[in-house]
Coordinates of C-alpha atoms (C1' of nucleotides) in Angstrom, one line a residue:
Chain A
X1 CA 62.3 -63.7 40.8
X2 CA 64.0 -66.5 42.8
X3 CA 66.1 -69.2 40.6
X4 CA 64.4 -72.6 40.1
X5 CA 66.3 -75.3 41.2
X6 CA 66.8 -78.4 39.8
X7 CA 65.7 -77.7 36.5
X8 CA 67.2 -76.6 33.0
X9 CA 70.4 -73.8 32.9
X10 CA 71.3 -71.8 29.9
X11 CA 72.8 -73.8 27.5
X12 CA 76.6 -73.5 28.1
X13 CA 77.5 -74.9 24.6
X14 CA 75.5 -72.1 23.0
X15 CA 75.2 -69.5 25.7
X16 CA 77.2 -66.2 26.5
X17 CA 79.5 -66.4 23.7
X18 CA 77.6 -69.2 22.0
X19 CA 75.2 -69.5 19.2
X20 CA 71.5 -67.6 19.3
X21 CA 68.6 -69.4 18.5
X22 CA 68.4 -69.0 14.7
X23 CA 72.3 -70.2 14.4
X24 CA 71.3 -73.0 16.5
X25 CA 68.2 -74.4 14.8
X26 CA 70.6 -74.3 11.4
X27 CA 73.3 -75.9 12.8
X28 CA 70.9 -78.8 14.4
X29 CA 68.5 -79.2 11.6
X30 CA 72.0 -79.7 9.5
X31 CA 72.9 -82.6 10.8
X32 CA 69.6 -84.1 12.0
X33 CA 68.4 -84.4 8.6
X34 CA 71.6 -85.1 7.4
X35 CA 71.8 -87.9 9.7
X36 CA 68.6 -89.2 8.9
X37 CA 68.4 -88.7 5.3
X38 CA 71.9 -90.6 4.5
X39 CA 70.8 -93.3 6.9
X40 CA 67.6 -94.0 5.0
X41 CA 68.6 -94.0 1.6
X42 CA 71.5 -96.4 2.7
X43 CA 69.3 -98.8 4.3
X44 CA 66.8 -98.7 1.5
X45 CA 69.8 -98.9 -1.1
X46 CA 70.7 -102.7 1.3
X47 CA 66.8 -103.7 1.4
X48 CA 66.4 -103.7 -2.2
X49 CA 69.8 -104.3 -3.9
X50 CA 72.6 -105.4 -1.5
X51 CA 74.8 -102.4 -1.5
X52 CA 75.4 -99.2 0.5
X53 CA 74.9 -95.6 -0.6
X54 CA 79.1 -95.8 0.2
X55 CA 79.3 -98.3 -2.6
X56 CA 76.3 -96.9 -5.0
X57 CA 78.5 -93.6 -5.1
X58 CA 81.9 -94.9 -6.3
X59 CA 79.7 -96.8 -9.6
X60 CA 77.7 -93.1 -10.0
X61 CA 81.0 -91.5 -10.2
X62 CA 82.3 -94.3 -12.4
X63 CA 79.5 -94.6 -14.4
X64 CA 80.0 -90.6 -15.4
X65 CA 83.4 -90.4 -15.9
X66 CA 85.3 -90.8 -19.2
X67 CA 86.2 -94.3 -20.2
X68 CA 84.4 -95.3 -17.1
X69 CA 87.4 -95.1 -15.5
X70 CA 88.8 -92.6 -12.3
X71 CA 92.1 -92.7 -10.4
X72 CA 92.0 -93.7 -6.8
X73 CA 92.6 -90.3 -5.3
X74 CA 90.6 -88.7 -7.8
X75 CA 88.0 -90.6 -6.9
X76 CA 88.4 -90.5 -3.1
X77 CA 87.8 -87.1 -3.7
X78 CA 84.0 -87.4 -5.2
X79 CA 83.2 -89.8 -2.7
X80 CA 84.0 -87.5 0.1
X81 CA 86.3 -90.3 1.7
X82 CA 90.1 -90.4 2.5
X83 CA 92.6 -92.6 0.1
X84 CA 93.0 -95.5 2.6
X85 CA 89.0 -95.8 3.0
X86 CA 88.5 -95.9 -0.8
X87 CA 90.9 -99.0 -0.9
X88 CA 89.2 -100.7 1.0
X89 CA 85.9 -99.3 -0.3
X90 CA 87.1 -101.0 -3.2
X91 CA 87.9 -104.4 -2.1
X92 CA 84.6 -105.3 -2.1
X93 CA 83.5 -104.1 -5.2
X94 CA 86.8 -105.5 -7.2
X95 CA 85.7 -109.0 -5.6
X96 CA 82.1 -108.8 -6.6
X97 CA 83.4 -108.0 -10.1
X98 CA 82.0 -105.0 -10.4
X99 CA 84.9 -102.8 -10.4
X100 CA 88.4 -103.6 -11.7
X101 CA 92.0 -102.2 -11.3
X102 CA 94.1 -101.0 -13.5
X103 CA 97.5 -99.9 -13.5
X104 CA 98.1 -96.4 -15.8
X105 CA 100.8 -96.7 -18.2
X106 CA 102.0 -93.3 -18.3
X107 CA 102.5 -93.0 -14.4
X108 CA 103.5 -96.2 -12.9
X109 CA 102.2 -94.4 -9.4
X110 CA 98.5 -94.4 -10.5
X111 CA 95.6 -96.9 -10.2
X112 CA 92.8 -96.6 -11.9
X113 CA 89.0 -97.7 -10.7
X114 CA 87.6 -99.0 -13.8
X115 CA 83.8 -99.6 -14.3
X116 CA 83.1 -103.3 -15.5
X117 CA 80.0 -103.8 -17.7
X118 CA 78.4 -106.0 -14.6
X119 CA 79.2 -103.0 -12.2
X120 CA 76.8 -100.7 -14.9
X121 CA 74.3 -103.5 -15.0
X122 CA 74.0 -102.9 -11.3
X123 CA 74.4 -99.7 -10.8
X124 CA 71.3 -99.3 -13.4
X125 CA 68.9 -101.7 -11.7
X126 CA 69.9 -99.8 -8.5
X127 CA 69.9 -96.2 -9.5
X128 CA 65.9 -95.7 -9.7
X129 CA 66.0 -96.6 -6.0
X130 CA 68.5 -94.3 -5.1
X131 CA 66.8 -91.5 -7.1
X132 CA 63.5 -92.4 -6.2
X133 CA 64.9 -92.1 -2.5
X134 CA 66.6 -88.8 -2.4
X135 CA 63.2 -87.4 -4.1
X136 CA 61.4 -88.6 -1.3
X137 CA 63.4 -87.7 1.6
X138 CA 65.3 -84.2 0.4
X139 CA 64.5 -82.8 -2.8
X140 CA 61.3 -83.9 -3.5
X141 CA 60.2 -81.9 -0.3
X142 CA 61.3 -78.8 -1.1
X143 CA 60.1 -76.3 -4.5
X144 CA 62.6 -74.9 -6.8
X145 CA 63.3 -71.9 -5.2
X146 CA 63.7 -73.5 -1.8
X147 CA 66.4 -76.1 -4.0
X148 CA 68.2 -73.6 -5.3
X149 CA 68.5 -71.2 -2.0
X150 CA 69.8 -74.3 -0.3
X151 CA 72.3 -75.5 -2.7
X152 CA 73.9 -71.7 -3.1
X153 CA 74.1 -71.7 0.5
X154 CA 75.7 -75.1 1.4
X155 CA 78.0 -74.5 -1.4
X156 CA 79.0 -70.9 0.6
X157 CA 79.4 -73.1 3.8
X158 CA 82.9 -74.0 3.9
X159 CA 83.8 -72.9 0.3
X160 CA 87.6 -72.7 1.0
X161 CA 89.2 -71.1 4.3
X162 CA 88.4 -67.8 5.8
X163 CA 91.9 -66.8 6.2
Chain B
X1 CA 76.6 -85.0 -35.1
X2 CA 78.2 -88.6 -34.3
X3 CA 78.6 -89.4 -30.8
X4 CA 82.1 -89.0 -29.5
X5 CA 83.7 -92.3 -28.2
X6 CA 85.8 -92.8 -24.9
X7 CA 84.3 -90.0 -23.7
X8 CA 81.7 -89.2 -20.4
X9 CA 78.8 -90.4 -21.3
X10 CA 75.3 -89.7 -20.1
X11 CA 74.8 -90.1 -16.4
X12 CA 73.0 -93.1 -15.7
X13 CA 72.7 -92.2 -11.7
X14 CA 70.9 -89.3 -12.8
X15 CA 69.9 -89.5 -16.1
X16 CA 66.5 -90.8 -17.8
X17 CA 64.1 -90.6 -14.5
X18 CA 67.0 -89.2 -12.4
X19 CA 67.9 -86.0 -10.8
X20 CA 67.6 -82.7 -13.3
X21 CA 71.2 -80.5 -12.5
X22 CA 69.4 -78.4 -9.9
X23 CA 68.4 -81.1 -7.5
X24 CA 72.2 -83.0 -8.2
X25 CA 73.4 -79.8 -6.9
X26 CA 71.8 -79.4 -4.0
X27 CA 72.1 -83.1 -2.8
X28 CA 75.4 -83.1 -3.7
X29 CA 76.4 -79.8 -2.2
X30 CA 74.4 -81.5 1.4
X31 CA 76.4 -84.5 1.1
X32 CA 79.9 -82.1 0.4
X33 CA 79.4 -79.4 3.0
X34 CA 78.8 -82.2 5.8
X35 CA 81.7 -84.0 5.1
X36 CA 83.8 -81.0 5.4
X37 CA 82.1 -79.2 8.3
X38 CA 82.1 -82.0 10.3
X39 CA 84.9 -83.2 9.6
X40 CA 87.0 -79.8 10.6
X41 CA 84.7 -79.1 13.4
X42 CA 86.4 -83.0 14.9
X43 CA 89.7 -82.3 14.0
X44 CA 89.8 -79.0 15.5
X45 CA 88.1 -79.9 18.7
X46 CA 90.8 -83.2 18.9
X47 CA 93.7 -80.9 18.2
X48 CA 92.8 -78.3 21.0
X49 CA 91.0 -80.2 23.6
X50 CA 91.4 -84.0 23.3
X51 CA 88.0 -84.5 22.5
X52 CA 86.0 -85.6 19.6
X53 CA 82.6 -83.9 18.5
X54 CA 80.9 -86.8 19.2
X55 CA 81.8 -86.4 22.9
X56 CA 81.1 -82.6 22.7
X57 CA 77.8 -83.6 21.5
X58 CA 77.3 -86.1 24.7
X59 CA 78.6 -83.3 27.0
X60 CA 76.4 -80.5 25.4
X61 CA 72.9 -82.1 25.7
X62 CA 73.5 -82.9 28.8
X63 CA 74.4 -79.4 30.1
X64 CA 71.9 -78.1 28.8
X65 CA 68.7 -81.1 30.4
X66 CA 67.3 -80.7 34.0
X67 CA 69.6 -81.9 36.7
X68 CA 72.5 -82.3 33.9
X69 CA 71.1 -85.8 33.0
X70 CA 69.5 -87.6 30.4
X71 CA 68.0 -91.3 30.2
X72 CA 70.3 -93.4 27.4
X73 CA 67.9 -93.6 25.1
X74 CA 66.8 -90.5 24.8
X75 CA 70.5 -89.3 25.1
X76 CA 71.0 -91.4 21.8
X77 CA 68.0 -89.8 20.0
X78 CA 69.5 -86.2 20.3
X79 CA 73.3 -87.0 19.8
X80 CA 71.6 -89.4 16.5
X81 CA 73.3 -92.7 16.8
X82 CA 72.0 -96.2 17.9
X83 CA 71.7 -97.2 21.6
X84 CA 74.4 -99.3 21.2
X85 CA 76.7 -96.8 20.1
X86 CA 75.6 -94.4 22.5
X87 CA 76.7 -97.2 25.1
X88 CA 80.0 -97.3 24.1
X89 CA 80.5 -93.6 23.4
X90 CA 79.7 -93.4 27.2
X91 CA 82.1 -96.0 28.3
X92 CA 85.3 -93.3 27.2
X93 CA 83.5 -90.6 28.9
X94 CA 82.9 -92.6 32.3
X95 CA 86.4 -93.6 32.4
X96 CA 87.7 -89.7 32.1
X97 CA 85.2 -88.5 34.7
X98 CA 83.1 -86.7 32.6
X99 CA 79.8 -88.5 33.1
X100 CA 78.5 -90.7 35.4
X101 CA 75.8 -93.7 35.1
X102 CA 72.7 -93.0 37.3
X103 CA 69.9 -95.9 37.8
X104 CA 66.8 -94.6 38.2
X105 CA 64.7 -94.8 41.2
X106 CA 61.0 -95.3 39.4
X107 CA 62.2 -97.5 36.6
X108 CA 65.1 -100.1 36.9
X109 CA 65.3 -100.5 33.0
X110 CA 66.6 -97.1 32.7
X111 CA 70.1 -95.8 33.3
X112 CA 70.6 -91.9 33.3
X113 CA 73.8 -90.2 31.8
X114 CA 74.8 -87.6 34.3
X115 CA 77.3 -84.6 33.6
X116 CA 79.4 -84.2 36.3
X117 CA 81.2 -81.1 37.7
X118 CA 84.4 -82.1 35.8
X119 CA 82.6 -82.6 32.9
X120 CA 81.2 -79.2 32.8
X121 CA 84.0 -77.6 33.0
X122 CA 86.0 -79.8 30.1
X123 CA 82.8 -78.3 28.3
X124 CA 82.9 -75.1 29.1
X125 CA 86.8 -75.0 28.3
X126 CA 85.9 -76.6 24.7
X127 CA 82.7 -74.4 24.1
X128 CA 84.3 -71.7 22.7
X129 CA 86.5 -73.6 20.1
X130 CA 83.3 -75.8 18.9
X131 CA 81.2 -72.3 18.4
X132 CA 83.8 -70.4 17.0
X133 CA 84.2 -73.3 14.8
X134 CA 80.5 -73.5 13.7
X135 CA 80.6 -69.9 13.0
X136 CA 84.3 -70.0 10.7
X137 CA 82.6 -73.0 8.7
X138 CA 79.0 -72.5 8.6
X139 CA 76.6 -69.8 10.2
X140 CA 79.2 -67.3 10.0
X141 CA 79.3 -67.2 6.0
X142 CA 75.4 -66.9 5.7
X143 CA 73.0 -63.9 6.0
X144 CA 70.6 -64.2 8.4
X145 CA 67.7 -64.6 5.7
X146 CA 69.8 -67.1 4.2
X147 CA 70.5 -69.0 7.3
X148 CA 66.2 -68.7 8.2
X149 CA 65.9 -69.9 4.9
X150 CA 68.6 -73.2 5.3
X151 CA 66.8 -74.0 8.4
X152 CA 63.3 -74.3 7.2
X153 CA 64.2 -75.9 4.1
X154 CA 66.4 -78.6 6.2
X155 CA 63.3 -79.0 9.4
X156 CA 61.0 -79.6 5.8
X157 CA 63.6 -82.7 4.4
X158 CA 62.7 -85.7 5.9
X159 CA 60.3 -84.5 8.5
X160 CA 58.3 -87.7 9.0
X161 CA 57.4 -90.1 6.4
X162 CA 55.5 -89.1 3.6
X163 CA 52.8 -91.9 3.2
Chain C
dT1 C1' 54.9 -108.5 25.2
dA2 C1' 57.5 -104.5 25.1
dA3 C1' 61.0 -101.1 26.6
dG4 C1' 65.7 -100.0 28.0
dA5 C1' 70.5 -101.0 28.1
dT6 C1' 74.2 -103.7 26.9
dT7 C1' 77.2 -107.0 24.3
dG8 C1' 79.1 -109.7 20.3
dA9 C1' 80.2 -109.8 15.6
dG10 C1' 81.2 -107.5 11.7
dA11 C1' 81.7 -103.3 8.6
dA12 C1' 84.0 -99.2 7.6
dG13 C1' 86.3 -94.9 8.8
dT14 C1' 90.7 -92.3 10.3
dC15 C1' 95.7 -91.4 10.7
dA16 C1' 100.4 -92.5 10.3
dA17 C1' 103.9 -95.3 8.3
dT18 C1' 105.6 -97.7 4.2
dC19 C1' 106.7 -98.7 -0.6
dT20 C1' 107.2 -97.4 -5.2
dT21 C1' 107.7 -94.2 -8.8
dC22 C1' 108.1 -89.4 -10.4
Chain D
dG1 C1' 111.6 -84.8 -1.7
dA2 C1' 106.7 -85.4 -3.1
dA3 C1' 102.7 -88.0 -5.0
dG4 C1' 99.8 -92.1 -5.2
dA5 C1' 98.3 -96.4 -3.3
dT6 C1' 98.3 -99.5 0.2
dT7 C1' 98.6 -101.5 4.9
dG8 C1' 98.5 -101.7 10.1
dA9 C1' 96.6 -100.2 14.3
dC10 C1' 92.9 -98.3 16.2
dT11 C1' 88.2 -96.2 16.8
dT12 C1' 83.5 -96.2 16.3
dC13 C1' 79.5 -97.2 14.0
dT14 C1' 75.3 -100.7 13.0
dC15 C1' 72.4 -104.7 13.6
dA16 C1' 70.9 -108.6 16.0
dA17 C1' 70.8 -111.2 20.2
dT18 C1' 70.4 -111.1 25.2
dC19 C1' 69.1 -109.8 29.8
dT20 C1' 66.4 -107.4 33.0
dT21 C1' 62.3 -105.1 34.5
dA22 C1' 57.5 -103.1 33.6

DNA sequence: TAAGATTGAGAAGTCAATCTTC
DNA sequence: GAAGATTGACTTCTCAATCTTA
């Protein structure tokens, strides 16, 4: 059999050395529905209330920590962003009064992100939205065993280095 | 039993009509997982080859279409970011060599993305790091059930609109 | 009128450097 | 010196508007 010209070659990205088809289709479906899940729920989140899934997140942490209340790199952490990105994050929310900042007395160092009763009020009338979103587009779409097979194995997926 | 002040109190972003603890996990384990995968697989390909994973993304599709090209828009459907951004993403790659702009003959609203020679062998050069990587932080930790498993649960979540 | 590509304006992220406090 | 927060410089995204061609 003669090679066709002009037309598709083995994938070098995932040939020889590269993925097979099964790695593949995980890797892809990843971040395809990643891609499209988080950019629903964020434009959704915007229609109806105003706010991005980026800001929804920092008042769900808030909301669920003690006193309301998180330090910055604490909460940097939750939200999955790095400490310059969650000042700035911030910013916004601070000027909309739905966040404040306050300084820690014990550790001069620390800033707290604290909750204000507005920034619940919102986060409230938001929240059914959010939830009613990632039903729809993620877990709703998947039974319990599926859920829980998928949750042990993202949580296997870069759990700490290989070394 | 009294309720204990200054303490976390009941989630309101996933309390009442909100998410039970199995489907919190595995949304938040999605959300976790991505950020760090992704995130290492870009830092890893910039540190060894100068190149982002958004440009290994460009690069890959294209090896892998007929004649090494792809029309823009359909280029920006499988890398998953707006036309716009696709445009600009480009721009970086034209500049090194990597890609060229093509019109097309039939249709003089399209523009093709074309790999050239130079750009297939940056990719080739980079290929191994980007699998490897995949493998270190993702496919490599599951089973192959598991990883069946991931994939059909993840081609299930937002597969088309529910209606 | 619609599709494809680009551009302008603005939002938001990263990294590295800086400042303060421990 | 190291930790926590911020800022500056830069990159890259999205959305809406524009331009060209079908």
């Amino acid at each position: 059999v003669s090679p066709v010209e002009s037309t598709a070659r083995t994938p070098v990205a995932t040939g020889a050395t590269g993925l097979d088809e099964l790695e593949t289709r995980a890797w892809r479906s990843f971040l395809k529905s990643h891609a499209e899940i988080v950019g629903a729920l964020d434009r959704e989140l915007v229609a109806a209330h105003g706010i991005t899934l980026g800001e929804y997140e920092v008042l769900a942490f808030l909301s669920e920590a003690a006193d309301r209340r998180l330090r910055m790199c604490d909460l940097a952490g939750r939200v999955l962003i790095s400490p310059g990105a969650l000042t700035r994050r911030l910013t916004s929310l601070v000027a909309r009064g739905w966040v404040e900042r306050m300084p820690c007395p014990r550790d001069a160092r620390v800033t707290y992100a604290v909750l204000t009763d507005e920034g619940l009020e919102r986060l409230e009338v938001a929240a059914p939205t959010h939830v009613e979103g990632v039903r729809r587009h993620f877990v709703g779409r998947l039974g319990r065993t599926d859920l829980a097979d998928l949750a042990s194995a993202l949580e296997k997926a870069d759990a700490g280095p290989v070394t």
